[in-house]
PDB file of C-alpha atoms in Angstrom:
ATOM      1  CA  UNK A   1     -43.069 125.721 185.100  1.00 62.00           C
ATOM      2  CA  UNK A   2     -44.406 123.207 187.182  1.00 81.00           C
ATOM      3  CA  UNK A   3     -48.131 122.386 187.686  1.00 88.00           C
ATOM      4  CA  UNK A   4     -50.304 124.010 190.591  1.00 91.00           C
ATOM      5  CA  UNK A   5     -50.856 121.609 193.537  1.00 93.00           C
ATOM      6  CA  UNK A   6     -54.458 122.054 193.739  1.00 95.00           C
ATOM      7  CA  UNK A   7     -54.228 121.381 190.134  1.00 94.00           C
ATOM      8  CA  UNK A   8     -52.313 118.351 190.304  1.00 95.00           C
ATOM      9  CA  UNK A   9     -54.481 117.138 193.030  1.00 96.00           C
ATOM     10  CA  UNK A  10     -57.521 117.802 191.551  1.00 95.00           C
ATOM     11  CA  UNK A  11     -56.154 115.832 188.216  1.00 95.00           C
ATOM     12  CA  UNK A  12     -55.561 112.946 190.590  1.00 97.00           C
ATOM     13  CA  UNK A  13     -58.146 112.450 192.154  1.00 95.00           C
ATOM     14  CA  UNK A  14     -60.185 112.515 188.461  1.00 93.00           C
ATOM     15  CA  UNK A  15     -58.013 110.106 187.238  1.00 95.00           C
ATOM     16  CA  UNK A  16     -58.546 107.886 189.970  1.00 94.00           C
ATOM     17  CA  UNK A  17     -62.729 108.173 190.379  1.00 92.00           C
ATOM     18  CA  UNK A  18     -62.350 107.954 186.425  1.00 91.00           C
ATOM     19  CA  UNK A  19     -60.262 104.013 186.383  1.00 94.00           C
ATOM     20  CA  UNK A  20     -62.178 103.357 189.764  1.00 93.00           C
ATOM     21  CA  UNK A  21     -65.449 104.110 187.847  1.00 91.00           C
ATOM     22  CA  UNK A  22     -64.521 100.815 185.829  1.00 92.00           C
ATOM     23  CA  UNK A  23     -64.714  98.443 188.358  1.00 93.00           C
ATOM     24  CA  UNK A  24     -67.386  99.801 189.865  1.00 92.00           C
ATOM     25  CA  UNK A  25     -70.213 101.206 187.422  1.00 92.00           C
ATOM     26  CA  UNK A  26     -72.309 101.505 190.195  1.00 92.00           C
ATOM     27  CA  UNK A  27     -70.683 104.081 192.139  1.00 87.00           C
ATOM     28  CA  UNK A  28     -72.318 107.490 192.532  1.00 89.00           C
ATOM     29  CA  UNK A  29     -69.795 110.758 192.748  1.00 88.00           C
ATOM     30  CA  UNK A  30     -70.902 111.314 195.818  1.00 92.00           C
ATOM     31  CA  UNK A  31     -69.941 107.828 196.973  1.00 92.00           C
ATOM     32  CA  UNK A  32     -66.360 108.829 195.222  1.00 91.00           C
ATOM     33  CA  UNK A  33     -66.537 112.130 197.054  1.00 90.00           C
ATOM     34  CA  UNK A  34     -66.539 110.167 200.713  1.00 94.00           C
ATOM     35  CA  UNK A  35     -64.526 107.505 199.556  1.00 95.00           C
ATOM     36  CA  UNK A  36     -61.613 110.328 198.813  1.00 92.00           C
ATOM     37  CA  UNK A  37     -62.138 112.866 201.650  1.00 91.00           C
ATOM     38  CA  UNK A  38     -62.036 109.759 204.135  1.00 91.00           C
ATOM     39  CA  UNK A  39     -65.318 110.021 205.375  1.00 94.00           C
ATOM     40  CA  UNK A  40     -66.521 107.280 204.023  1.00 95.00           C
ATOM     41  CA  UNK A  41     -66.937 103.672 206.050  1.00 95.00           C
ATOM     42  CA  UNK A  42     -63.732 101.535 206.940  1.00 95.00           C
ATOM     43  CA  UNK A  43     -65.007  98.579 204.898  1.00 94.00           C
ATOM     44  CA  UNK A  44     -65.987 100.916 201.918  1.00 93.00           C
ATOM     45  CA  UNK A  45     -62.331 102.361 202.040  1.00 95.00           C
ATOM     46  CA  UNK A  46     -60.651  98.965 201.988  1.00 96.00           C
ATOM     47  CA  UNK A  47     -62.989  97.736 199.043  1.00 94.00           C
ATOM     48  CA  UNK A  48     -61.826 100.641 196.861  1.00 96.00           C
ATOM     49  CA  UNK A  49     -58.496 100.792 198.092  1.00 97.00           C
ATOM     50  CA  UNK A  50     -57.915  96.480 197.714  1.00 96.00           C
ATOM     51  CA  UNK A  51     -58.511  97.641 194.091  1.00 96.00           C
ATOM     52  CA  UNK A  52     -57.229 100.894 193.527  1.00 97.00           C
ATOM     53  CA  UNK A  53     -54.025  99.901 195.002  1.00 97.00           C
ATOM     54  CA  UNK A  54     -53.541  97.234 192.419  1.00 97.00           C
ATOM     55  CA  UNK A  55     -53.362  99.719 189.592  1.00 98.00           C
ATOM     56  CA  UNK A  56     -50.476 100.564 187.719  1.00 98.00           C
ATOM     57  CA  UNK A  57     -49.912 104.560 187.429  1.00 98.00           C
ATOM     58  CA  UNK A  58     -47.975 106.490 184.720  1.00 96.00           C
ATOM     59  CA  UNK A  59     -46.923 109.881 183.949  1.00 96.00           C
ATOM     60  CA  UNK A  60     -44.863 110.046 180.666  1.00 93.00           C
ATOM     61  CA  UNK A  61     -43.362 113.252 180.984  1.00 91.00           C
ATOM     62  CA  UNK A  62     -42.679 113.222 184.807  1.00 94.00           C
ATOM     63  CA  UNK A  63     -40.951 116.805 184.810  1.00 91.00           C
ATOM     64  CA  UNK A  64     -40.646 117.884 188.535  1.00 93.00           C
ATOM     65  CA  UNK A  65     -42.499 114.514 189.734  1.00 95.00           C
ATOM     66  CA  UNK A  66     -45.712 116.951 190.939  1.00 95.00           C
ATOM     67  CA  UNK A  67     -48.534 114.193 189.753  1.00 96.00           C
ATOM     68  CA  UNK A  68     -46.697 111.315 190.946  1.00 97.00           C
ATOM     69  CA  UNK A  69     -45.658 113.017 194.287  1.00 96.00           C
ATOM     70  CA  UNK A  70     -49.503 113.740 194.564  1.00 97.00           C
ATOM     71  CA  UNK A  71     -50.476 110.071 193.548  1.00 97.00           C
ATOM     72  CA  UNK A  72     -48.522 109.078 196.255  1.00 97.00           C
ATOM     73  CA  UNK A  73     -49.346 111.389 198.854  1.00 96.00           C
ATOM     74  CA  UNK A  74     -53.381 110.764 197.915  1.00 96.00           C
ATOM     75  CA  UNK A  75     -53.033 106.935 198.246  1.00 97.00           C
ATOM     76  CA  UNK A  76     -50.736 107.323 201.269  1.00 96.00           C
ATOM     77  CA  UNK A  77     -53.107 109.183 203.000  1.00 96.00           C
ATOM     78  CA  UNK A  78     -56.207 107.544 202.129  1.00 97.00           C
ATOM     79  CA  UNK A  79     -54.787 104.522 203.259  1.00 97.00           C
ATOM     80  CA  UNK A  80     -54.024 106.304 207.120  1.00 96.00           C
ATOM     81  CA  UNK A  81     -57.933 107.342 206.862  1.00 96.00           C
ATOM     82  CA  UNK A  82     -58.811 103.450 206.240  1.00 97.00           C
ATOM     83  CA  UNK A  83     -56.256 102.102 208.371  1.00 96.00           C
ATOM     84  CA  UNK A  84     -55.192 100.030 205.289  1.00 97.00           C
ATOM     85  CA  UNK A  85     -51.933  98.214 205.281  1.00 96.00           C
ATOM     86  CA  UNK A  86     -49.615  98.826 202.203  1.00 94.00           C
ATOM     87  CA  UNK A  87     -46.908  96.716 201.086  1.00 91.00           C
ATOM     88  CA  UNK A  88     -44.056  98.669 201.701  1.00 90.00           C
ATOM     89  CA  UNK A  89     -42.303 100.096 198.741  1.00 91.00           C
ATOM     90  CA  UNK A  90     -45.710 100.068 196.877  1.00 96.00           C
ATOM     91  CA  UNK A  91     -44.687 103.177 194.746  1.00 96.00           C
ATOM     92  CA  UNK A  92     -41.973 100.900 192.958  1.00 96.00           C
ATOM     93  CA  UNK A  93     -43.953  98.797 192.205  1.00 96.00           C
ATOM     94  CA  UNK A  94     -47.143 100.487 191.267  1.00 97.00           C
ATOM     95  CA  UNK A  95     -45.800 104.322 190.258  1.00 97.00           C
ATOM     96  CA  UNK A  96     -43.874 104.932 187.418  1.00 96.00           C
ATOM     97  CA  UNK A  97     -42.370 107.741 185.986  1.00 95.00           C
ATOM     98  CA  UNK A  98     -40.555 108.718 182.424  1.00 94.00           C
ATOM     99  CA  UNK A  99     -38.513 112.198 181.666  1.00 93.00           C
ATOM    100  CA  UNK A 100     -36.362 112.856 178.554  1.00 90.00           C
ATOM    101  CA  UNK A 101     -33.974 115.257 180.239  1.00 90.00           C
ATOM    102  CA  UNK A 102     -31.596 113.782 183.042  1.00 94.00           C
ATOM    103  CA  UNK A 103     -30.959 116.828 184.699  1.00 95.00           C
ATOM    104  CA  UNK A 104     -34.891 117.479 185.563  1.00 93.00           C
ATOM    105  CA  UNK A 105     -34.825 113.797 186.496  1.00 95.00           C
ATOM    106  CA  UNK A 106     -32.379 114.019 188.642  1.00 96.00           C
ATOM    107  CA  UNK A 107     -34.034 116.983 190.458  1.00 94.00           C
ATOM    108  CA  UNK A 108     -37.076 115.019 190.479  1.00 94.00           C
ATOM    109  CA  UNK A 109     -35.686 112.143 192.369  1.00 94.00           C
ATOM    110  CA  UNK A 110     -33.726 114.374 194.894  1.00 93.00           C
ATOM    111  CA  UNK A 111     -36.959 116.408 195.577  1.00 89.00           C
ATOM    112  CA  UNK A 112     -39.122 113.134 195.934  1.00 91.00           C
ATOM    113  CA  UNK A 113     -39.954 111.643 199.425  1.00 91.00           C
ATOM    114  CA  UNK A 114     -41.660 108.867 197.956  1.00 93.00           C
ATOM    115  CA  UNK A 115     -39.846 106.098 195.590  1.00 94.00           C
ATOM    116  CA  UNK A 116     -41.623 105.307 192.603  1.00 95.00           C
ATOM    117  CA  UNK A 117     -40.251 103.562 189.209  1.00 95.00           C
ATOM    118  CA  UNK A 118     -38.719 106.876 187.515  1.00 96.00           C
ATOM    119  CA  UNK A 119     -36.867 106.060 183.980  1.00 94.00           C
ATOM    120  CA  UNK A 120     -34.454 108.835 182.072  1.00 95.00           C
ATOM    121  CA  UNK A 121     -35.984 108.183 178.200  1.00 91.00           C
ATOM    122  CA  UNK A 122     -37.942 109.124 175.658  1.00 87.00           C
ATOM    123  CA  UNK A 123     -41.437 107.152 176.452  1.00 87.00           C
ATOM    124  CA  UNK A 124     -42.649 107.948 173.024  1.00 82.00           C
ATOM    125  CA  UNK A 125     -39.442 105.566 171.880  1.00 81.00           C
ATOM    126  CA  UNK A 126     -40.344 102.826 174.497  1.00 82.00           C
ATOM    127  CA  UNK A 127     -41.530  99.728 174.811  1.00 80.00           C
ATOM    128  CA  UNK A 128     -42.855  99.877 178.599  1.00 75.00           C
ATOM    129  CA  UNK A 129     -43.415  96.001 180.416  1.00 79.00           C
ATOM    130  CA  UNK A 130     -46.667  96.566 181.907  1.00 83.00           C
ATOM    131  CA  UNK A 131     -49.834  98.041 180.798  1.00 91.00           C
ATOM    132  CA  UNK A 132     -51.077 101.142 182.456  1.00 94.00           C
ATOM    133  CA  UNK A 133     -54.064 101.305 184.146  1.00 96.00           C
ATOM    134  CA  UNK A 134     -53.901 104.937 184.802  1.00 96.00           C
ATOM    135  CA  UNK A 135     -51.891 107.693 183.409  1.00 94.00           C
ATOM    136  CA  UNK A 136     -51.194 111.225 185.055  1.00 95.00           C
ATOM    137  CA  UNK A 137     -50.041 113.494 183.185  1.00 90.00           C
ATOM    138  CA  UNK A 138     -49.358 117.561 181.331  1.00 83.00           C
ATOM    139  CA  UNK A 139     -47.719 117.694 177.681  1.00 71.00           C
ATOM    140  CA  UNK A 140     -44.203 117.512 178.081  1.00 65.00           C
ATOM    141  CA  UNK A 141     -43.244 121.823 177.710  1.00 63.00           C
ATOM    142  CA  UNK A 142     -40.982 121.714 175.143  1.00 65.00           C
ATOM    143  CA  UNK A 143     -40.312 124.368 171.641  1.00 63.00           C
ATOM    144  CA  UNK A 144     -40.723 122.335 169.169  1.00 68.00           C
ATOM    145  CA  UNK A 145     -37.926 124.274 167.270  1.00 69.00           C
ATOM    146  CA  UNK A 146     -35.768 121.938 169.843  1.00 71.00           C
ATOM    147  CA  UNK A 147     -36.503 118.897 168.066  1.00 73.00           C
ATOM    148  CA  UNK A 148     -34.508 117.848 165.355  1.00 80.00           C
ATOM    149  CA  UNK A 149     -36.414 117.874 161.937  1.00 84.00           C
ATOM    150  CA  UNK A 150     -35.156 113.376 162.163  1.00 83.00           C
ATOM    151  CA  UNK A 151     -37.420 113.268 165.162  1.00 78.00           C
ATOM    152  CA  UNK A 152     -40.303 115.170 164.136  1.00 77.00           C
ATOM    153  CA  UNK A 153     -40.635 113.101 161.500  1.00 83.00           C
ATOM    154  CA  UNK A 154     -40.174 110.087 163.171  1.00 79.00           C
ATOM    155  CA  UNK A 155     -43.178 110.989 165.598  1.00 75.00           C
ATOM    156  CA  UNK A 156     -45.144 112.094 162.332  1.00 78.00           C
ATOM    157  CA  UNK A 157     -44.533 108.959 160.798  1.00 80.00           C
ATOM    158  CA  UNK A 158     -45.658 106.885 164.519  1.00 76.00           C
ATOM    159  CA  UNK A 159     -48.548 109.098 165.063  1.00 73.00           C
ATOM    160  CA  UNK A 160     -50.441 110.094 162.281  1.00 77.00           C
ATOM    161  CA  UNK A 161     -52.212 107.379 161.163  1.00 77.00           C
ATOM    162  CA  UNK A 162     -53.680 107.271 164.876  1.00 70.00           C
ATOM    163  CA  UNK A 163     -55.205 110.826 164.254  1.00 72.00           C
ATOM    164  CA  UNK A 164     -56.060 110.288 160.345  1.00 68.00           C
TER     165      UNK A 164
END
């Protein structure tokens, strides 16, 4: 069941005022709001966009790729409305991307226009390279009587003392 697309957009674009928010405290909503729609000012644009396009995005449980798809189409686009210049093959660089099961990822990638950094793994069991700066993202939808009584443990044993 994937995620609604005004869902996934409206996730987005909270996740992005919310990391934006930290490198600039003083910006209203309703600056946000302008900045987002594209009506805000050219130089306005490229001050949040020299910044925002620096982050490093994550969805752990990429599924059908809907968030990161969305990512990519919002900064795509905002960059049109600011006439800001990308570096090609930003989403590589920037976007990344984990899913357990090969077969969704697989359907993922063949689905995808874009090209971000998409892994087949369990993220829970990785050690990723770069810090996050935001992450995107649904619990992964799976029955827990699927996992094997080993790994249910194992995340027990990782996790608990983080919620104790």
């Amino acid at each position: 069941m994937s995620t609604p697309n005004e869902h996934a957009i409206f996730m987005v674009r909270e996740a992005i005022l919310w990391r934006l928010i930290q490198d600039f405290p003083n910006v209203s909503y309703d600056q946000y709001h302008t900045f987002i729609t594209g009506l805000a000012d050219r130089r306005t644009g490229e001050s949040f966009l020299t910044i925002l396009c620096e982050y490093q995005f994550q969805d752990p449980s990429v599924g059908d790729g809907i968030f990161l798809k969305t990512l990519c189409q919002e900064i795509y686009g905002l960059c049109n409305k600011y006439d800001y210049q990308l570096k090609r093959g930003w989403e590589a660089e920037h976007v990344h991307g984990w899913e357990i099961n090969r077969e969704i990822l697989e359907a993922c990638k063949r689905n995808m226009s874009f090209s971000p950094h998409l892994i087949q793994g369990d993220y829970l069991n990785s050690k990723p390279k770069k810090s996050m700066d935001v992450i995107i993202a649904n619990p992964p939808y799976v029955r827990q009587e699927y996992l094997s009584s080993d790994y249910k443990q194992k995340l027990i044993e990782q996790f608990q003392p983080e919620f104790s």
